[in-house]
Amino acid sequence: MSDQKFKQVGTRPIRHDGFDKVTGRANFGADYTLPGMLEGAVLRSPHAHARILSIDTSEAEQLDGVHAVITSADLPDIPRSGDFRTPHMDIRDLSHNVLAHDKVLYHGHAIAAVAARTVEIAREACERIRVEYEVLSPVMDLDTALAADGPVLLDDLKTASSEPHPDGPTNLAAHTVMERGDIEKGFAEAEVVVERDYETAMVHQGYIEPHAVVARTHKDGQALVWCCTQGPFMVRSLTSAILGMEVSDVKVIPSEIGGGFGGKTTVYLEPLAVVLSRKSGRPVKLVMSREEVFRATGPTSPGRVYIKFGARRDGTLTAASTVLTYEAGAYPGSPVGAGTMTVLSPYRLENFRIEGLDVVTNKPKVAAYRAPGAPIAAFGIEQALDELALELGMDPIEFRLINAVEEGDDAAYGPKYQAIGFRETLETARKHPHYSAPLGPNQGRGIASGFWFNAGLQSSAQVSINEDGTAIVTTGNPDIGGSRASQAIMVAEELGIDALEVTPVVGDTESVGYSDVTGGSRTAYATGMAVIEATRDCIDQLRARAAQIWNVEVDSVAWDDGFAKPTNGASGDLEPLSLRDISSKLGMTGGPILASASLNPPMAGPGFATHLCDVEVDPETGRVDVIRYTAIQDAGRAVHPSYVEGQFQGGAVQGIGWALNEEYIFDADGVLENPGFLDYRMPVASDLPMIDTVIVEVPNPLHPYGVRGVGETPIVPPLAAVANAVHAASGVRFEQLPITPPRVLAALEEAKD
């Protein structure tokens, strides 16, 4: 496969949706309006933990211009049933997160919603809703949550675990264990042992577009939903489940999406808009403010990582024991499962034990954030490996190469690796000019690697041939990172035409077959396979039409670079037929050509990356500046290299922000104090150098072109790469994020004493 030649794959055409986006013509979630539409607002809790004693909406309902007011009483009472349509979250919990029932579990938890003639009237109506609370002590950290006498959030929560746990109320939602070999024996063989604890903060994805939805209901009970989402079928499934509707009674049309990074893979406003529309008889729009996005949508978990590594003097790892403890927020379902799958997977280990703890706290219910769970795990693991390398007097890349997994090794989470490019990323990093570039005073260089297993999941695609020889490809995956372009390139590669002769379309839930969300680095891989399969079906039909035109058997027609050509003994005087030649005669040879494909690949090609980071630490202010950064990653096959490079750069920037600046800051009562971009400090262009990228291509044997997803892995190494660089520059090891100037100054002062 490595010798496979391509004409379209690997090129860099302009994106098909680019013109509409740069000219402002593209329609995002808040851009939709309908005749007679009402505006909505949501009343949110001022407390992080409180019992709801009563809700009086009468004064709000009497306000002129108000058409509907709803509370949890307007939603079905869903029993706890183990119905998980979103990762690790029971539909009952999801319903209670959309509108609080008997308790509020975080500051900003939705309590009621209003639809009115204007958004100003709706907001005033929210202020007139009277809620009586019994305020409870908030649980704002892991120690309080796991304390034997700590407040309990959910009275019916029981620990899901194969390990023994006490019965009774608990904040420990799940405890998982993965192990192999004999860790006691492994540590006994070790000549060097490093044992450390690390901690990361709660951070938000930081997408630019707030959540927005417009819903219209009909008298027959059907609902039409426009929204910004990473998955229209997900919205259909979750909204129908929360509202007790048939899936077929909900149609979802995805808008363009102004970023998601995993944060738009669940629902917040959509069920509310449907119920408000049903109650008012009018279309209803709901748009979150930036403050609501921060307070009431899913950031990612804060987490703790305990790691104990053992190694021989020759650099061979002998054992590892790690415990990952992640906060899930108000309801069970942190990404600790993915953390346990990824934490040790880049390295060959015969003896290990991995534990994962999922813990509820009075913070927003977390959502996915780009390789959910993996960056937190890698922050600890890659720093501990750096310490081991220093203790052994070994180059950190050489140390990783000694222990790096390769084809044929068993992943820590189970399957045997097929062709992977981890060693290639390390070798590329070692040879890169960045690795040997000189450093100045107070500067240091860090390295870290990262892994993401990538997802397959369900995808559908439809391809049709136009009468002028162009094509249309329709999928159910919203375009976040350039998937329209990659899908068009794949169709063009198969048909033998230019990528700009293919029109990519993001379909709604009634125009294309079921597709899982755009996320998990699955779209170019799994949806791409469906696109290729559907296109090859179209080619078979084109060959059949050519055979009909020539009056020969189909087996005597080959498809080659956009032409039907005679073969297998067909008459030599037949001239090749172009795609346009055939498509112009479709009406005379049987009618339109259309093909669809649906699939559910059980596995995907894992992704590995190695990052290099140089920083400069100002000893007087504690400021850390990233002065050079290189992201190296195995893409399998880069369908559109520009967008692959963009994924590398974007993940690196988000990881740098996570490492240096970003964190949710709560007061003692559980109130978020920095719910906006002014106080929640994300990196901007002036904060960073140009992120250099190197695409490694070790083709994934599971995909026809060798593609493996690239969107998640780039955010896994940066947290540790930055921390390792800061240690190299300052001599201080930072085990807690973010590495802010006050923390740096305090650590430098302590190091002097």
PDB file of N, CA, C and O in Angstrom, residues 56-85:
ATOM      1  N   ASP A  56     -42.443  28.728  41.043  1.00  0.00           N
ATOM      2  CA  ASP A  56     -43.671  29.459  40.736  1.00  0.00           C
ATOM      3  C   ASP A  56     -43.435  30.275  39.463  1.00  0.00           C
ATOM      4  O   ASP A  56     -42.660  31.231  39.458  1.00  0.00           O
ATOM      5  N   THR A  57     -44.105  29.883  38.382  1.00  0.00           N
ATOM      6  CA  THR A  57     -43.924  30.552  37.092  1.00  0.00           C
ATOM      7  C   THR A  57     -45.073  31.509  36.756  1.00  0.00           C
ATOM      8  O   THR A  57     -45.101  32.082  35.669  1.00  0.00           O
ATOM      9  N   SER A  58     -46.015  31.685  37.669  1.00  0.00           N
ATOM     10  CA  SER A  58     -47.243  32.433  37.351  1.00  0.00           C
ATOM     11  C   SER A  58     -46.953  33.876  36.945  1.00  0.00           C
ATOM     12  O   SER A  58     -47.544  34.399  35.989  1.00  0.00           O
ATOM     13  N   GLU A  59     -46.050  34.532  37.661  1.00  0.00           N
ATOM     14  CA  GLU A  59     -45.759  35.931  37.336  1.00  0.00           C
ATOM     15  C   GLU A  59     -45.102  36.048  35.963  1.00  0.00           C
ATOM     16  O   GLU A  59     -45.380  36.991  35.208  1.00  0.00           O
ATOM     17  N   ALA A  60     -44.268  35.107  35.622  1.00  0.00           N
ATOM     18  CA  ALA A  60     -43.631  35.120  34.303  1.00  0.00           C
ATOM     19  C   ALA A  60     -44.653  34.886  33.202  1.00  0.00           C
ATOM     20  O   ALA A  60     -44.617  35.531  32.142  1.00  0.00           O
ATOM     21  N   GLU A  61     -45.564  33.980  33.433  1.00  0.00           N
ATOM     22  CA  GLU A  61     -46.569  33.651  32.414  1.00  0.00           C
ATOM     23  C   GLU A  61     -47.509  34.824  32.140  1.00  0.00           C
ATOM     24  O   GLU A  61     -48.065  34.936  31.041  1.00  0.00           O
ATOM     25  N   GLN A  62     -47.688  35.705  33.117  1.00  0.00           N
ATOM     26  CA  GLN A  62     -48.606  36.835  32.960  1.00  0.00           C
ATOM     27  C   GLN A  62     -47.955  38.022  32.256  1.00  0.00           C
ATOM     28  O   GLN A  62     -48.639  38.976  31.877  1.00  0.00           O
ATOM     29  N   LEU A  63     -46.648  37.978  32.054  1.00  0.00           N
ATOM     30  CA  LEU A  63     -45.953  39.092  31.414  1.00  0.00           C
ATOM     31  C   LEU A  63     -46.362  39.183  29.943  1.00  0.00           C
ATOM     32  O   LEU A  63     -46.369  38.175  29.216  1.00  0.00           O
ATOM     33  N   ASP A  64     -46.702  40.395  29.497  1.00  0.00           N
ATOM     34  CA  ASP A  64     -47.119  40.594  28.112  1.00  0.00           C
ATOM     35  C   ASP A  64     -45.986  40.206  27.154  1.00  0.00           C
ATOM     36  O   ASP A  64     -44.843  40.632  27.315  1.00  0.00           O
ATOM     37  N   GLY A  65     -46.307  39.399  26.173  1.00  0.00           N
ATOM     38  CA  GLY A  65     -45.325  38.950  25.197  1.00  0.00           C
ATOM     39  C   GLY A  65     -44.788  37.558  25.459  1.00  0.00           C
ATOM     40  O   GLY A  65     -44.097  36.992  24.607  1.00  0.00           O
ATOM     41  N   VAL A  66     -45.090  36.992  26.618  1.00  0.00           N
ATOM     42  CA  VAL A  66     -44.647  35.630  26.934  1.00  0.00           C
ATOM     43  C   VAL A  66     -45.650  34.629  26.365  1.00  0.00           C
ATOM     44  O   VAL A  66     -46.856  34.756  26.571  1.00  0.00           O
ATOM     45  N   HIS A  67     -45.149  33.637  25.659  1.00  0.00           N
ATOM     46  CA  HIS A  67     -46.023  32.640  25.037  1.00  0.00           C
ATOM     47  C   HIS A  67     -45.913  31.259  25.672  1.00  0.00           C
ATOM     48  O   HIS A  67     -46.829  30.444  25.526  1.00  0.00           O
ATOM     49  N   ALA A  68     -44.808  30.971  26.346  1.00  0.00           N
ATOM     50  CA  ALA A  68     -44.669  29.649  26.965  1.00  0.00           C
ATOM     51  C   ALA A  68     -43.590  29.708  28.034  1.00  0.00           C
ATOM     52  O   ALA A  68     -42.569  30.375  27.876  1.00  0.00           O
ATOM     53  N   VAL A  69     -43.839  28.997  29.119  1.00  0.00           N
ATOM     54  CA  VAL A  69     -42.859  28.800  30.185  1.00  0.00           C
ATOM     55  C   VAL A  69     -42.849  27.316  30.511  1.00  0.00           C
ATOM     56  O   VAL A  69     -43.909  26.705  30.663  1.00  0.00           O
ATOM     57  N   ILE A  70     -41.656  26.736  30.598  1.00  0.00           N
ATOM     58  CA  ILE A  70     -41.571  25.305  30.908  1.00  0.00           C
ATOM     59  C   ILE A  70     -40.582  25.075  32.047  1.00  0.00           C
ATOM     60  O   ILE A  70     -39.644  25.844  32.261  1.00  0.00           O
ATOM     61  N   THR A  71     -40.834  23.982  32.785  1.00  0.00           N
ATOM     62  CA  THR A  71     -39.924  23.477  33.808  1.00  0.00           C
ATOM     63  C   THR A  71     -39.776  21.977  33.586  1.00  0.00           C
ATOM     64  O   THR A  71     -40.311  21.418  32.612  1.00  0.00           O
ATOM     65  N   SER A  72     -39.099  21.314  34.490  1.00  0.00           N
ATOM     66  CA  SER A  72     -38.926  19.861  34.342  1.00  0.00           C
ATOM     67  C   SER A  72     -40.254  19.122  34.381  1.00  0.00           C
ATOM     68  O   SER A  72     -40.347  17.986  33.904  1.00  0.00           O
ATOM     69  N   ALA A  73     -41.291  19.764  34.926  1.00  0.00           N
ATOM     70  CA  ALA A  73     -42.617  19.132  34.936  1.00  0.00           C
ATOM     71  C   ALA A  73     -43.150  18.935  33.525  1.00  0.00           C
ATOM     72  O   ALA A  73     -44.060  18.113  33.306  1.00  0.00           O
ATOM     73  N   ASP A  74     -42.612  19.664  32.549  1.00  0.00           N
ATOM     74  CA  ASP A  74     -43.047  19.540  31.155  1.00  0.00           C
ATOM     75  C   ASP A  74     -42.274  18.465  30.400  1.00  0.00           C
ATOM     76  O   ASP A  74     -42.537  18.226  29.212  1.00  0.00           O
ATOM     77  N   LEU A  75     -41.318  17.817  31.066  1.00  0.00           N
ATOM     78  CA  LEU A  75     -40.566  16.723  30.452  1.00  0.00           C
ATOM     79  C   LEU A  75     -41.029  15.397  31.035  1.00  0.00           C
ATOM     80  O   LEU A  75     -41.436  15.332  32.196  1.00  0.00           O
ATOM     81  N   PRO A  76     -40.964  14.327  30.260  1.00  0.00           N
ATOM     82  CA  PRO A  76     -41.316  13.008  30.799  1.00  0.00           C
ATOM     83  C   PRO A  76     -40.398  12.625  31.956  1.00  0.00           C
ATOM     84  O   PRO A  76     -39.220  12.996  31.978  1.00  0.00           O
ATOM     85  N   ASP A  77     -40.934  11.893  32.920  1.00  0.00           N
ATOM     86  CA  ASP A  77     -40.129  11.371  34.018  1.00  0.00           C
ATOM     87  C   ASP A  77     -39.488  10.069  33.547  1.00  0.00           C
ATOM     88  O   ASP A  77     -40.161   9.049  33.431  1.00  0.00           O
ATOM     89  N   ILE A  78     -38.209  10.129  33.270  1.00  0.00           N
ATOM     90  CA  ILE A  78     -37.509   8.981  32.687  1.00  0.00           C
ATOM     91  C   ILE A  78     -36.863   8.154  33.789  1.00  0.00           C
ATOM     92  O   ILE A  78     -36.068   8.681  34.580  1.00  0.00           O
ATOM     93  N   PRO A  79     -37.178   6.877  33.884  1.00  0.00           N
ATOM     94  CA  PRO A  79     -36.536   6.042  34.906  1.00  0.00           C
ATOM     95  C   PRO A  79     -35.090   5.744  34.535  1.00  0.00           C
ATOM     96  O   PRO A  79     -34.712   5.791  33.361  1.00  0.00           O
ATOM     97  N   ARG A  80     -34.290   5.476  35.552  1.00  0.00           N
ATOM     98  CA  ARG A  80     -32.913   5.052  35.280  1.00  0.00           C
ATOM     99  C   ARG A  80     -32.972   3.659  34.674  1.00  0.00           C
ATOM    100  O   ARG A  80     -33.472   2.724  35.272  1.00  0.00           O
ATOM    101  N   SER A  81     -32.454   3.550  33.438  1.00  0.00           N
ATOM    102  CA  SER A  81     -32.657   2.309  32.694  1.00  0.00           C
ATOM    103  C   SER A  81     -31.398   1.753  32.062  1.00  0.00           C
ATOM    104  O   SER A  81     -31.426   0.691  31.450  1.00  0.00           O
ATOM    105  N   GLY A  82     -30.286   2.491  32.174  1.00  0.00           N
ATOM    106  CA  GLY A  82     -29.089   2.031  31.472  1.00  0.00           C
ATOM    107  C   GLY A  82     -29.150   2.318  29.987  1.00  0.00           C
ATOM    108  O   GLY A  82     -28.423   1.706  29.200  1.00  0.00           O
ATOM    109  N   ASP A  83     -30.034   3.255  29.574  1.00  0.00           N
ATOM    110  CA  ASP A  83     -30.125   3.653  28.170  1.00  0.00           C
ATOM    111  C   ASP A  83     -29.064   4.715  27.912  1.00  0.00           C
ATOM    112  O   ASP A  83     -29.237   5.891  28.229  1.00  0.00           O
ATOM    113  N   PHE A  84     -27.931   4.283  27.355  1.00  0.00           N
ATOM    114  CA  PHE A  84     -26.804   5.192  27.132  1.00  0.00           C
ATOM    115  C   PHE A  84     -26.708   5.514  25.643  1.00  0.00           C
ATOM    116  O   PHE A  84     -26.168   4.741  24.872  1.00  0.00           O
ATOM    117  N   ARG A  85     -27.265   6.652  25.250  1.00  0.00           N
ATOM    118  CA  ARG A  85     -27.158   7.063  23.849  1.00  0.00           C
ATOM    119  C   ARG A  85     -26.053   8.100  23.661  1.00  0.00           C
ATOM    120  O   ARG A  85     -25.767   8.504  22.562  1.00  0.00           O
TER     121      ARG A  85
END
